[in-house]
Amino acid sequence: MKLLQIKKEIPSIKKNAQNPFFKSSYASLDNIIEVIEPIVHKHGCIIASEMHGKVLTTRIIDTETSADILKSEFELPEINDMQKKGSAITYARRYNLVAM
């Protein structure tokens, strides 16, 4: 029920950033969080992301029951450069949120 209420309230998220390499626009992670998080909180839930090995898991968790109400996973490639890995994690967080 909470998930339905959350999904009903989430508006279309505007693309606010540019990717010069592909000459395209996209919604930044900050923008997505700014739109989604207040709605999720309003319904007694939180968004949490965690890495397990190469997999980033993002969950919407009901704070009353501590149960997942929605989960998305994204497997990252093997990356040894920390800056590139941080960038890949940011992309994965954004993709998980959009997928949910």
Short mmCIF file of the C-alpha atoms (twelve columns), coordinates in Angstrom:
data_MODEL
# 
_entry.id   MODEL 
# 
loop_
_atom_site.group_PDB 
_atom_site.id 
_atom_site.type_symbol 
_atom_site.label_atom_id 
_atom_site.label_alt_id 
_atom_site.label_comp_id 
_atom_site.label_asym_id 
_atom_site.label_seq_id 
_atom_site.Cartn_x 
_atom_site.Cartn_y 
_atom_site.Cartn_z 
_atom_site.pdbx_PDB_model_num 
ATOM 1   C CA . MET A 1   0.000  0.000  0.000   1 
ATOM 2   C CA . LYS A 2   2.802  2.457  0.872   1 
ATOM 3   C CA . LEU A 3   4.538  1.750  -2.416  1 
ATOM 4   C CA . LEU A 4   1.373  2.556  -4.349  1 
ATOM 5   C CA . GLN A 5   0.988  5.837  -2.444  1 
ATOM 6   C CA . ILE A 6   4.636  6.740  -3.083  1 
ATOM 7   C CA . LYS A 7   4.457  5.910  -6.796  1 
ATOM 8   C CA . LYS A 8   1.262  7.945  -7.230  1 
ATOM 9   C CA . GLU A 9   3.003  11.048 -5.868  1 
ATOM 10  C CA . ILE A 10  6.310  10.879 -7.719  1 
ATOM 11  C CA . PRO A 11  6.211  13.339 -10.616 1 
ATOM 12  C CA . SER A 12  8.080  13.067 -13.869 1 
ATOM 13  C CA . ILE A 13  11.674 13.946 -13.019 1 
ATOM 14  C CA . LYS A 14  13.170 16.603 -15.228 1 
ATOM 15  C CA . LYS A 15  16.486 16.093 -16.974 1 
ATOM 16  C CA . ASN A 16  18.754 18.719 -15.429 1 
ATOM 17  C CA . ALA A 17  22.254 17.641 -16.473 1 
ATOM 18  C CA . GLN A 18  24.142 17.294 -19.743 1 
ATOM 19  C CA . ASN A 19  26.343 14.480 -21.024 1 
ATOM 20  C CA . PRO A 20  28.638 16.204 -23.540 1 
ATOM 21  C CA . PHE A 21  30.111 12.881 -24.704 1 
ATOM 22  C CA . PHE A 22  26.733 11.612 -25.959 1 
ATOM 23  C CA . LYS A 23  25.213 15.087 -26.452 1 
ATOM 24  C CA . SER A 24  22.262 14.086 -24.283 1 
ATOM 25  C CA . SER A 25  20.580 15.188 -21.087 1 
ATOM 26  C CA . TYR A 26  19.723 13.176 -17.994 1 
ATOM 27  C CA . ALA A 27  18.360 13.565 -14.463 1 
ATOM 28  C CA . SER A 28  21.240 13.829 -11.994 1 
ATOM 29  C CA . LEU A 29  21.372 11.673 -8.867  1 
ATOM 30  C CA . ASP A 30  20.995 14.786 -6.697  1 
ATOM 31  C CA . ASN A 31  17.901 15.840 -8.642  1 
ATOM 32  C CA . ILE A 32  16.325 12.378 -8.402  1 
ATOM 33  C CA . ILE A 33  16.952 12.215 -4.648  1 
ATOM 34  C CA . GLU A 34  15.641 15.761 -4.161  1 
ATOM 35  C CA . VAL A 35  12.352 14.785 -5.828  1 
ATOM 36  C CA . ILE A 36  11.900 11.259 -4.449  1 
ATOM 37  C CA . GLU A 37  13.221 11.377 -0.880  1 
ATOM 38  C CA . PRO A 38  10.637 13.774 0.647   1 
ATOM 39  C CA . ILE A 39  7.805  11.652 -0.779  1 
ATOM 40  C CA . VAL A 40  9.358  8.423  0.498   1 
ATOM 41  C CA . HIS A 41  9.896  9.976  3.959   1 
ATOM 42  C CA . LYS A 42  6.320  11.304 4.033   1 
ATOM 43  C CA . HIS A 43  5.093  7.706  3.838   1 
ATOM 44  C CA . GLY A 44  7.353  6.444  6.638   1 
ATOM 45  C CA . CYS A 45  10.035 4.926  4.448   1 
ATOM 46  C CA . ILE A 46  13.710 5.496  3.713   1 
ATOM 47  C CA . ILE A 47  16.009 4.862  0.778   1 
ATOM 48  C CA . ALA A 48  19.182 2.907  1.509   1 
ATOM 49  C CA . SER A 49  21.998 1.746  -0.772  1 
ATOM 50  C CA . GLU A 50  24.787 -0.682 0.042   1 
ATOM 51  C CA . MET A 51  27.571 -2.503 -1.772  1 
ATOM 52  C CA . HIS A 52  28.097 -6.265 -1.459  1 
ATOM 53  C CA . GLY A 53  31.056 -7.276 -3.571  1 
ATOM 54  C CA . LYS A 54  30.360 -5.834 -7.026  1 
ATOM 55  C CA . VAL A 55  26.597 -5.463 -6.493  1 
ATOM 56  C CA . LEU A 56  24.972 -2.197 -5.401  1 
ATOM 57  C CA . THR A 57  21.587 -2.831 -3.801  1 
ATOM 58  C CA . THR A 58  19.147 0.029  -3.305  1 
ATOM 59  C CA . ARG A 59  16.073 -0.458 -1.155  1 
ATOM 60  C CA . ILE A 60  13.009 1.437  -0.110  1 
ATOM 61  C CA . ILE A 61  12.463 0.325  3.481   1 
ATOM 62  C CA . ASP A 62  9.331  0.726  5.609   1 
ATOM 63  C CA . THR A 63  10.619 2.248  8.873   1 
ATOM 64  C CA . GLU A 64  7.717  0.784  10.882  1 
ATOM 65  C CA . THR A 65  8.420  -2.829 9.913   1 
ATOM 66  C CA . SER A 66  12.049 -2.579 8.709   1 
ATOM 67  C CA . ALA A 67  10.906 -4.554 5.666   1 
ATOM 68  C CA . ASP A 68  11.919 -3.876 2.087   1 
ATOM 69  C CA . ILE A 69  9.019  -2.650 0.023   1 
ATOM 70  C CA . LEU A 70  11.106 -2.375 -3.142  1 
ATOM 71  C CA . LYS A 71  14.638 -3.393 -4.103  1 
ATOM 72  C CA . SER A 72  16.850 -2.897 -7.146  1 
ATOM 73  C CA . GLU A 73  20.318 -4.327 -7.792  1 
ATOM 74  C CA . PHE A 74  23.047 -3.270 -10.182 1 
ATOM 75  C CA . GLU A 75  26.243 -5.257 -10.768 1 
ATOM 76  C CA . LEU A 76  29.307 -3.123 -11.409 1 
ATOM 77  C CA . PRO A 77  32.255 -4.292 -13.489 1 
ATOM 78  C CA . GLU A 78  35.606 -4.873 -11.803 1 
ATOM 79  C CA . ILE A 79  37.139 -1.415 -11.308 1 
ATOM 80  C CA . ASN A 80  40.448 -0.818 -9.511  1 
ATOM 81  C CA . ASP A 81  40.708 2.962  -9.925  1 
ATOM 82  C CA . MET A 82  38.872 4.488  -6.923  1 
ATOM 83  C CA . GLN A 83  37.742 7.627  -8.783  1 
ATOM 84  C CA . LYS A 84  36.256 5.530  -11.594 1 
ATOM 85  C CA . LYS A 85  34.696 3.180  -9.046  1 
ATOM 86  C CA . GLY A 86  33.095 6.118  -7.206  1 
ATOM 87  C CA . SER A 87  31.694 7.390  -10.488 1 
ATOM 88  C CA . ALA A 88  30.339 3.932  -11.339 1 
ATOM 89  C CA . ILE A 89  28.660 3.685  -7.921  1 
ATOM 90  C CA . THR A 90  26.998 7.070  -8.479  1 
ATOM 91  C CA . TYR A 91  25.707 5.889  -11.871 1 
ATOM 92  C CA . ALA A 92  24.475 2.626  -10.298 1 
ATOM 93  C CA . ARG A 93  22.646 4.515  -7.528  1 
ATOM 94  C CA . ARG A 94  20.949 6.693  -10.146 1 
ATOM 95  C CA . TYR A 95  20.009 3.694  -12.320 1 
ATOM 96  C CA . ASN A 96  18.624 1.779  -9.318  1 
ATOM 97  C CA . LEU A 97  16.450 4.708  -8.237  1 
ATOM 98  C CA . VAL A 98  15.125 5.274  -11.737 1 
ATOM 99  C CA . ALA A 99  14.449 1.538  -12.171 1 
ATOM 100 C CA . MET A 100 12.409 1.464  -8.978  1 
# 
